CSV table of C-alpha atoms in Angstrom, one decimal:
chain,number,residue,atom,x,y,z
A,939,UNK,CA,82.2,-7.4,-14.3
A,940,UNK,CA,79.5,-9.8,-15.3
A,941,UNK,CA,76.2,-8.7,-16.8
A,942,UNK,CA,73.4,-8.3,-14.2
A,943,UNK,CA,70.6,-10.9,-14.2
A,944,UNK,CA,67.8,-9.7,-16.4
A,945,UNK,CA,64.7,-8.4,-14.7
A,946,UNK,CA,61.9,-10.6,-16.0
A,947,UNK,CA,58.1,-10.5,-15.4
A,948,UNK,CA,56.0,-13.6,-15.8
A,949,UNK,CA,52.3,-14.1,-15.5
A,950,UNK,CA,49.8,-12.5,-13.2
A,951,UNK,CA,49.2,-13.4,-9.6
A,952,UNK,CA,46.6,-11.0,-8.1
A,953,UNK,CA,45.1,-7.6,-8.1
A,954,UNK,CA,44.2,-6.0,-4.7
A,955,UNK,CA,42.2,-2.8,-4.7
A,956,UNK,CA,42.1,-0.6,-1.6
A,957,UNK,CA,40.2,2.3,-0.3
A,958,UNK,CA,42.1,5.5,-0.9
A,959,UNK,CA,40.8,7.2,2.2
A,960,UNK,CA,41.3,4.5,4.8
A,961,UNK,CA,43.8,2.2,3.0
A,962,UNK,CA,41.7,-0.8,3.7
A,963,UNK,CA,41.7,-3.6,1.1
A,964,UNK,CA,38.4,-4.3,-0.7
A,965,UNK,CA,39.5,-7.8,-1.2
A,966,UNK,CA,41.7,-9.7,-3.8
A,967,UNK,CA,41.2,-10.8,-7.3
A,968,UNK,CA,43.1,-14.0,-8.0
A,969,UNK,CA,41.2,-15.7,-10.8
A,970,UNK,CA,42.6,-13.4,-13.4
A,971,UNK,CA,43.1,-13.8,-17.1
A,972,UNK,CA,45.4,-10.8,-17.1
A,973,UNK,CA,46.1,-7.4,-15.5
A,974,UNK,CA,48.2,-5.0,-17.4
A,975,UNK,CA,49.2,-1.4,-17.2
A,976,UNK,CA,49.2,0.6,-20.4
A,977,UNK,CA,51.2,3.7,-20.6
A,978,UNK,CA,51.2,5.1,-24.2
A,979,UNK,CA,52.6,8.5,-24.9
A,980,UNK,CA,52.9,10.8,-27.8
A,981,UNK,CA,55.3,13.4,-28.8
A,982,UNK,CA,54.2,16.9,-29.9
A,983,UNK,CA,56.2,17.5,-33.0
A,984,UNK,CA,57.0,20.9,-34.6
A,985,UNK,CA,56.7,20.7,-38.4
A,986,UNK,CA,57.2,23.6,-40.7
A,987,UNK,CA,58.5,24.9,-44.0
A,988,UNK,CA,59.7,22.4,-46.5
A,989,UNK,CA,61.4,20.1,-44.1
A,990,UNK,CA,60.0,16.7,-44.1
A,991,UNK,CA,61.3,16.2,-40.5
A,992,UNK,CA,60.3,17.7,-37.2
A,993,UNK,CA,62.2,20.8,-36.1
A,994,UNK,CA,61.5,19.9,-32.5
A,995,UNK,CA,59.6,17.5,-30.3
A,996,UNK,CA,58.2,17.7,-26.8
A,997,UNK,CA,56.4,15.3,-24.5
A,998,UNK,CA,52.7,14.9,-25.1
A,999,UNK,CA,50.2,13.4,-22.8
A,1000,UNK,CA,50.5,9.8,-21.7
A,1001,UNK,CA,47.4,7.7,-21.8
A,1002,UNK,CA,47.6,5.6,-18.6
A,1003,UNK,CA,45.2,2.7,-18.2
A,1004,UNK,CA,44.9,-0.6,-16.4
A,1005,UNK,CA,43.1,-3.4,-18.0
A,1006,UNK,CA,41.8,-6.3,-16.1
A,1007,UNK,CA,40.4,-9.7,-17.1
A,1008,UNK,CA,38.8,-11.1,-14.0
A,1009,UNK,CA,37.2,-14.5,-14.1
A,1010,UNK,CA,35.6,-14.2,-10.7
A,1011,UNK,CA,33.1,-11.6,-9.5
A,1012,UNK,CA,33.6,-10.6,-5.8
A,1013,UNK,CA,31.3,-8.0,-4.3
A,1014,UNK,CA,33.8,-5.2,-4.7
A,1015,UNK,CA,33.9,-5.5,-8.4
A,1016,UNK,CA,30.2,-4.4,-8.5
A,1017,UNK,CA,31.0,-1.5,-6.1
A,1018,UNK,CA,34.1,-0.2,-8.0
A,1019,UNK,CA,32.9,-0.7,-11.6
A,1020,UNK,CA,29.1,-0.6,-11.4
A,1021,UNK,CA,28.7,1.9,-8.6
A,1022,UNK,CA,26.8,-0.1,-6.0
A,1023,UNK,CA,27.9,-2.3,-3.1
A,1024,UNK,CA,26.0,-5.6,-3.0
A,1025,UNK,CA,23.9,-6.8,-0.1
A,1026,UNK,CA,25.3,-10.1,1.2
A,1027,UNK,CA,22.6,-12.2,2.8
A,1028,UNK,CA,23.2,-14.7,5.6
A,1029,UNK,CA,22.1,-18.3,5.4
A,1030,UNK,CA,18.3,-18.8,5.0
A,1031,UNK,CA,17.5,-22.2,6.5
A,1032,UNK,CA,13.9,-22.0,5.3
A,1033,UNK,CA,14.5,-20.2,2.1
A,1034,UNK,CA,13.0,-16.8,1.2
A,1035,UNK,CA,9.8,-15.8,-0.5
A,1036,UNK,CA,9.7,-12.1,-1.3
A,1037,UNK,CA,6.6,-9.9,-0.9
A,1038,UNK,CA,4.1,-10.3,-3.7
A,1039,UNK,CA,3.4,-7.1,-5.6
A,1040,UNK,CA,1.0,-6.2,-8.3
A,1041,UNK,CA,2.6,-5.9,-11.8
A,1042,UNK,CA,-0.4,-5.4,-14.1
A,1043,UNK,CA,-3.5,-4.0,-12.4
A,1044,UNK,CA,-4.3,-3.7,-8.8
A,1045,UNK,CA,-6.6,-6.6,-7.7
A,1046,UNK,CA,-4.3,-9.6,-7.5
A,1047,UNK,CA,-2.6,-8.4,-4.3
A,1048,UNK,CA,-4.9,-7.2,-1.5
A,1049,UNK,CA,-8.1,-7.9,0.2
A,1050,UNK,CA,-9.9,-9.1,-2.9
A,1051,UNK,CA,-7.1,-11.3,-4.0
A,1052,UNK,CA,-3.9,-12.6,-2.4
A,1053,UNK,CA,-2.9,-11.0,0.9
A,1054,UNK,CA,0.5,-12.6,0.9
A,1055,UNK,CA,2.7,-15.4,-0.3
A,1056,UNK,CA,5.1,-17.3,2.0
A,1057,UNK,CA,7.0,-20.5,2.4
A,1058,UNK,CA,4.9,-23.6,3.1
A,1059,UNK,CA,6.0,-25.0,6.4
A,1060,UNK,CA,7.3,-28.5,6.0
A,1061,UNK,CA,7.8,-28.1,2.2
A,1062,UNK,CA,10.6,-25.5,2.3
A,1063,UNK,CA,12.9,-28.1,0.6
A,1064,UNK,CA,10.7,-27.6,-2.5
A,1065,UNK,CA,11.3,-23.9,-2.8
A,1066,UNK,CA,12.8,-23.3,-6.3
A,1067,UNK,CA,15.0,-20.3,-7.1
A,1068,UNK,CA,13.5,-17.8,-9.5
A,1069,UNK,CA,10.8,-15.3,-10.4
A,1070,UNK,CA,7.1,-16.2,-10.3
A,1071,UNK,CA,4.2,-14.5,-12.0
A,1072,UNK,CA,0.6,-14.9,-10.7
A,1073,UNK,CA,-2.1,-14.2,-13.1
A,1074,UNK,CA,-5.8,-14.0,-12.3
A,1075,UNK,CA,-7.4,-16.7,-14.5
A,1076,UNK,CA,-10.9,-15.7,-13.2
A,1077,UNK,CA,-12.3,-13.7,-10.3
A,1078,UNK,CA,-11.3,-16.3,-7.7
A,1079,UNK,CA,-8.6,-18.4,-9.4
A,1080,UNK,CA,-5.0,-17.9,-10.4
A,1081,UNK,CA,-2.5,-19.5,-12.6
A,1082,UNK,CA,1.2,-19.4,-11.7
A,1083,UNK,CA,4.2,-19.1,-14.0
A,1084,UNK,CA,7.9,-19.8,-13.3
A,1085,UNK,CA,10.8,-18.0,-14.9
A,1086,UNK,CA,13.1,-20.9,-15.8
A,1087,UNK,CA,13.6,-24.7,-15.5
A,1088,UNK,CA,17.0,-24.1,-14.0
A,1089,UNK,CA,15.9,-25.2,-10.5
A,1090,UNK,CA,12.7,-27.1,-11.4
A,1091,UNK,CA,14.0,-30.4,-10.0
A,1092,UNK,CA,14.8,-29.0,-6.5
A,1093,UNK,CA,12.9,-31.1,-3.9
A,1094,UNK,CA,9.8,-32.4,-5.6
A,1095,UNK,CA,10.0,-32.1,-9.3
A,1096,UNK,CA,8.0,-29.3,-10.8
A,1097,UNK,CA,6.6,-29.4,-14.3
A,1098,UNK,CA,5.7,-26.9,-17.0
A,1099,UNK,CA,2.2,-27.3,-18.4
A,1100,UNK,CA,2.9,-25.5,-21.6
A,1101,UNK,CA,5.3,-23.0,-23.4
A,1102,UNK,CA,4.0,-20.1,-21.4
A,1103,UNK,CA,5.9,-21.5,-18.4
A,1104,UNK,CA,2.7,-22.2,-16.5
A,1105,UNK,CA,3.2,-24.6,-13.6
A,1106,UNK,CA,-0.5,-24.9,-12.5
A,1107,UNK,CA,-2.3,-27.8,-14.2
A,1108,UNK,CA,-5.6,-26.1,-13.3
A,1109,UNK,CA,-6.2,-22.6,-12.0
A,1110,UNK,CA,-5.9,-22.5,-8.2
A,1111,UNK,CA,-8.8,-21.3,-6.1
A,1112,UNK,CA,-8.1,-18.4,-3.7
A,1113,UNK,CA,-10.4,-18.2,-0.8
A,1114,UNK,CA,-10.8,-15.5,1.7
A,1115,UNK,CA,-8.4,-15.6,4.6
A,1116,UNK,CA,-7.3,-19.1,4.0
A,1117,UNK,CA,-4.2,-20.7,2.5
A,1118,UNK,CA,-3.8,-22.2,-1.0
A,1119,UNK,CA,-0.8,-24.4,-1.1
A,1120,UNK,CA,1.5,-24.9,-4.0
A,1121,UNK,CA,3.2,-27.8,-2.3
A,1122,UNK,CA,5.6,-28.9,-5.1
A,1123,UNK,CA,7.1,-25.4,-5.2
A,1124,UNK,CA,7.2,-24.9,-1.4
A,1125,UNK,CA,5.0,-21.9,-1.0
A,1126,UNK,CA,1.4,-20.9,-0.3
A,1127,UNK,CA,-0.9,-18.0,-1.0
A,1128,UNK,CA,-3.0,-16.6,1.8
A,1129,UNK,CA,-6.2,-15.1,0.6
A,1130,UNK,CA,-7.2,-11.6,1.3
A,1131,UNK,CA,-10.1,-10.7,3.7
A,1132,UNK,CA,-12.4,-11.1,0.8
A,1133,UNK,CA,-14.7,-11.5,-0.9
A,1134,UNK,CA,-12.2,-12.6,-3.5
A,1135,UNK,CA,-12.9,-10.8,-6.7
A,1136,UNK,CA,-9.8,-10.3,-8.9
A,1137,UNK,CA,-9.9,-8.9,-12.4
A,1138,UNK,CA,-9.1,-11.6,-15.0
A,1139,UNK,CA,-5.8,-11.0,-16.6
A,1140,UNK,CA,-4.2,-8.9,-14.0
A,1141,UNK,CA,-0.8,-10.1,-12.6
A,1142,UNK,CA,1.5,-10.0,-9.7
A,1143,UNK,CA,5.1,-11.1,-9.2
A,1144,UNK,CA,7.4,-12.4,-6.4
A,1145,UNK,CA,10.8,-14.1,-6.1
A,1146,UNK,CA,11.9,-17.2,-4.3
A,1147,UNK,CA,15.3,-18.3,-2.9
A,1148,UNK,CA,15.6,-21.9,-1.9
A,1149,UNK,CA,17.1,-23.0,1.4
A,1150,UNK,CA,20.6,-21.6,1.1
A,1151,UNK,CA,23.9,-21.0,2.9
A,1152,UNK,CA,24.0,-17.5,1.6
A,1153,UNK,CA,23.2,-15.2,-1.3
A,1154,UNK,CA,24.1,-11.8,-2.7
A,1155,UNK,CA,21.9,-9.3,-4.4
A,1156,UNK,CA,22.6,-5.9,-6.0
A,1157,UNK,CA,20.5,-3.5,-8.0
A,1158,UNK,CA,22.4,-1.6,-10.6
A,1159,UNK,CA,21.4,1.5,-12.5
A,1160,UNK,CA,19.8,3.9,-10.1
A,1161,UNK,CA,20.8,7.5,-11.0
A,1162,UNK,CA,20.5,8.6,-7.4
A,1163,UNK,CA,22.2,5.6,-5.9
A,1164,UNK,CA,25.4,5.0,-8.0
A,1165,UNK,CA,28.8,6.0,-6.8
A,1166,UNK,CA,31.9,5.0,-8.7
A,1167,UNK,CA,34.8,5.5,-6.2
A,1168,UNK,CA,38.4,6.1,-7.0
A,1169,UNK,CA,40.5,3.4,-5.6
A,1170,UNK,CA,44.2,2.3,-5.2
A,1171,UNK,CA,45.3,-1.1,-6.3
A,1172,UNK,CA,48.3,-3.4,-6.2
A,1173,UNK,CA,48.9,-5.7,-9.1
A,1174,UNK,CA,51.3,-8.6,-8.5
A,1175,UNK,CA,53.0,-10.7,-11.2
A,1176,UNK,CA,53.5,-14.4,-10.6
A,1177,UNK,CA,56.3,-15.2,-8.2
A,1178,UNK,CA,59.1,-16.7,-10.3
A,1179,UNK,CA,60.9,-19.9,-9.5
A,1180,UNK,CA,63.9,-17.9,-8.3
A,1181,UNK,CA,61.6,-16.0,-5.8
A,1182,UNK,CA,61.7,-12.8,-7.9
A,1183,UNK,CA,58.6,-10.7,-7.4
A,1184,UNK,CA,57.2,-7.7,-9.2
A,1185,UNK,CA,54.4,-5.5,-8.0
A,1186,UNK,CA,52.9,-2.3,-9.2
A,1187,UNK,CA,51.0,-0.1,-6.9
A,1188,UNK,CA,48.6,2.2,-8.7
A,1189,UNK,CA,47.7,5.1,-6.4
A,1190,UNK,CA,44.6,6.5,-8.0
A,1191,UNK,CA,42.3,4.5,-10.3
A,1192,UNK,CA,38.9,5.1,-11.7
A,1193,UNK,CA,36.8,2.6,-13.6
A,1194,UNK,CA,33.3,2.3,-14.9
A,1195,UNK,CA,31.5,-0.6,-16.5
A,1196,UNK,CA,31.6,-4.4,-15.9
A,1197,UNK,CA,30.5,-6.8,-18.6
A,1198,UNK,CA,28.8,-9.9,-17.4
A,1199,UNK,CA,29.2,-12.6,-20.0
A,1200,UNK,CA,27.4,-15.9,-20.2
A,1201,UNK,CA,29.0,-18.1,-22.8
A,1202,UNK,CA,28.2,-21.6,-23.8
A,1203,UNK,CA,30.3,-24.1,-22.0
A,1204,UNK,CA,32.9,-21.5,-21.0
A,1205,UNK,CA,33.9,-19.7,-17.9
A,1206,UNK,CA,32.7,-16.1,-17.7
A,1207,UNK,CA,35.5,-13.6,-18.2
A,1208,UNK,CA,35.1,-9.8,-18.0
A,1209,UNK,CA,37.4,-7.3,-19.6
A,1210,UNK,CA,37.4,-4.0,-17.7
A,1211,UNK,CA,39.5,-0.9,-17.8
A,1212,UNK,CA,40.4,1.7,-15.2
A,1213,UNK,CA,42.0,5.1,-15.8
A,1214,UNK,CA,45.2,5.7,-13.9
A,1215,UNK,CA,45.4,9.2,-12.5
A,1216,UNK,CA,48.0,11.4,-10.8
A,1217,UNK,CA,47.9,11.3,-7.0
A,1218,UNK,CA,49.1,14.6,-5.6
A,1219,UNK,CA,49.7,13.2,-2.1
A,1220,UNK,CA,52.0,10.5,-3.6
A,1221,UNK,CA,53.3,12.8,-6.3
A,1222,UNK,CA,53.1,9.8,-8.6
A,1223,UNK,CA,50.8,7.7,-10.7
A,1224,UNK,CA,52.2,4.4,-9.7
A,1225,UNK,CA,55.1,2.6,-8.0
A,1226,UNK,CA,56.9,-0.3,-9.6
A,1227,UNK,CA,58.7,-2.6,-7.2
A,1228,UNK,CA,61.0,-5.5,-8.0
A,1229,UNK,CA,62.3,-7.6,-5.2
A,1230,UNK,CA,64.8,-10.5,-5.4
A,1231,UNK,CA,64.7,-12.1,-2.0
A,1232,UNK,CA,67.8,-13.7,-0.6
A,1233,UNK,CA,65.9,-16.2,1.6
A,1234,UNK,CA,63.0,-18.5,0.9
B,602,UNK,CA,-41.5,-50.0,26.8
B,603,UNK,CA,-42.9,-49.5,23.3
B,604,UNK,CA,-40.4,-49.8,20.5
B,605,UNK,CA,-39.2,-46.5,19.3
B,606,UNK,CA,-40.1,-45.5,15.8
B,607,UNK,CA,-37.2,-45.3,13.3
B,608,UNK,CA,-37.3,-41.5,13.3
B,609,UNK,CA,-36.9,-41.5,17.0
B,610,UNK,CA,-33.6,-43.4,16.8
B,611,UNK,CA,-31.9,-41.7,14.0
B,612,UNK,CA,-31.8,-38.0,13.3
B,613,UNK,CA,-33.7,-37.0,10.3
B,614,UNK,CA,-31.5,-36.3,7.3
B,615,UNK,CA,-30.9,-32.6,6.8
B,616,UNK,CA,-32.7,-31.4,3.8
B,617,UNK,CA,-30.6,-29.1,1.5
B,618,UNK,CA,-32.1,-26.9,-1.1
B,619,UNK,CA,-30.4,-27.9,-4.4
B,620,UNK,CA,-28.0,-25.3,-5.7
B,621,UNK,CA,-27.8,-25.8,-9.5
B,622,UNK,CA,-24.6,-24.7,-11.3
B,623,UNK,CA,-25.2,-22.3,-14.1
B,624,UNK,CA,-22.0,-23.1,-15.8
B,625,UNK,CA,-18.9,-25.2,-15.7
B,626,UNK,CA,-16.2,-24.5,-13.1
B,627,UNK,CA,-13.4,-26.2,-11.2
B,628,UNK,CA,-12.4,-25.7,-7.6
B,629,UNK,CA,-8.8,-26.6,-6.9
B,630,UNK,CA,-7.9,-25.8,-3.4
B,631,UNK,CA,-5.3,-27.9,-1.6
B,632,UNK,CA,-6.8,-31.4,-1.2
B,633,UNK,CA,-10.3,-30.3,-2.3
B,634,UNK,CA,-10.8,-30.6,-6.1
B,635,UNK,CA,-14.3,-30.4,-7.5
B,636,UNK,CA,-15.2,-30.4,-11.2
B,637,UNK,CA,-18.5,-28.7,-11.6
B,638,UNK,CA,-20.6,-29.1,-14.8
B,639,UNK,CA,-23.5,-26.8,-15.7
B,640,UNK,CA,-26.6,-28.3,-14.1
B,641,UNK,CA,-24.8,-30.0,-11.3
B,642,UNK,CA,-26.2,-29.7,-7.7
B,643,UNK,CA,-23.4,-28.0,-5.8
B,644,UNK,CA,-25.2,-27.8,-2.4
B,645,UNK,CA,-22.7,-30.2,-1.0
B,646,UNK,CA,-19.8,-27.8,-1.8
B,647,UNK,CA,-18.2,-26.7,1.5
B,648,UNK,CA,-19.5,-23.3,2.7
B,649,UNK,CA,-16.1,-21.7,2.4
B,650,UNK,CA,-16.3,-21.9,-1.4
B,651,UNK,CA,-19.9,-20.6,-1.8
B,652,UNK,CA,-18.9,-17.0,-2.0
B,653,UNK,CA,-16.4,-17.9,-4.7
B,654,UNK,CA,-19.2,-19.7,-6.6
B,655,UNK,CA,-21.4,-16.6,-6.3
B,656,UNK,CA,-18.6,-14.2,-7.5
B,657,UNK,CA,-17.9,-16.5,-10.5
B,658,UNK,CA,-21.6,-16.6,-11.4
B,659,UNK,CA,-21.9,-20.4,-10.8
B,660,UNK,CA,-24.8,-20.0,-8.4
């Protein structure tokens, strides 16, 4: 009788988490640097007397853990490991300008300052992604600051005036109930009912999204709004040239934490871990499956 | 028919009381930009900006 073919495992293909209640898949992770299952156990040894060796040994606990190295960031990663499902926005053909809100003081936004900020019709192509700060330069004028030059060249080029990230060459005049256009940046301020009388130095902020085919947003960290669900997952090794496949189904996983790295000239890769727990319904922690198909 | 006097043909120019700027200021509002220096007559500034000039202490 010949020796059987060795059972070999090569590479990683995917990790597929699923909802433990409904069985539905959250999605699939394919851009993976690795996905491994660690099962390290200890023995509990009985030492005593003058013997240098154990009198007995029994099974200790097994530390069971899955480690993942995803290089992509689908929505479900935020839900499973940061406790909050993102909001996926549909396409915005005229971009998006958020509501302007006071940051320091109370006079920039309102009847004595700016009633609202909105996209400037016909100049939406100039909307530039990022956060903006509006600062009262005097009672009736404001300067505007923009968070990064990442998107400064979208549409009509914008320019910084100085190192404070100011984009207004001169303070803009806000007039009661009329629009002040910031054309190169695609938005306009509408003055409050007036009379305009802001307090110098007070500020307000708003965000802009350019014309887009979609966007995602998630706010992480609320103590009242974070749920880290247990989940099942199926890890698949790379299919070998002889069609051999290996999958591991982990019935009950729990993870917390998702590093978000930005490295110079490198793709972002996270390293995350999930505990593997006993599933009483399955009476198991995981299932290891090896298949050697006989057809292609 | 007697020839009309010149003031009967043309409307008399509107007389505006001068408004003298008390300090420097600049209005930048869409296409309207007006650099004001202390002592300038700002009576020609559009009415929509007069409240602003009062609030700023220019007039």
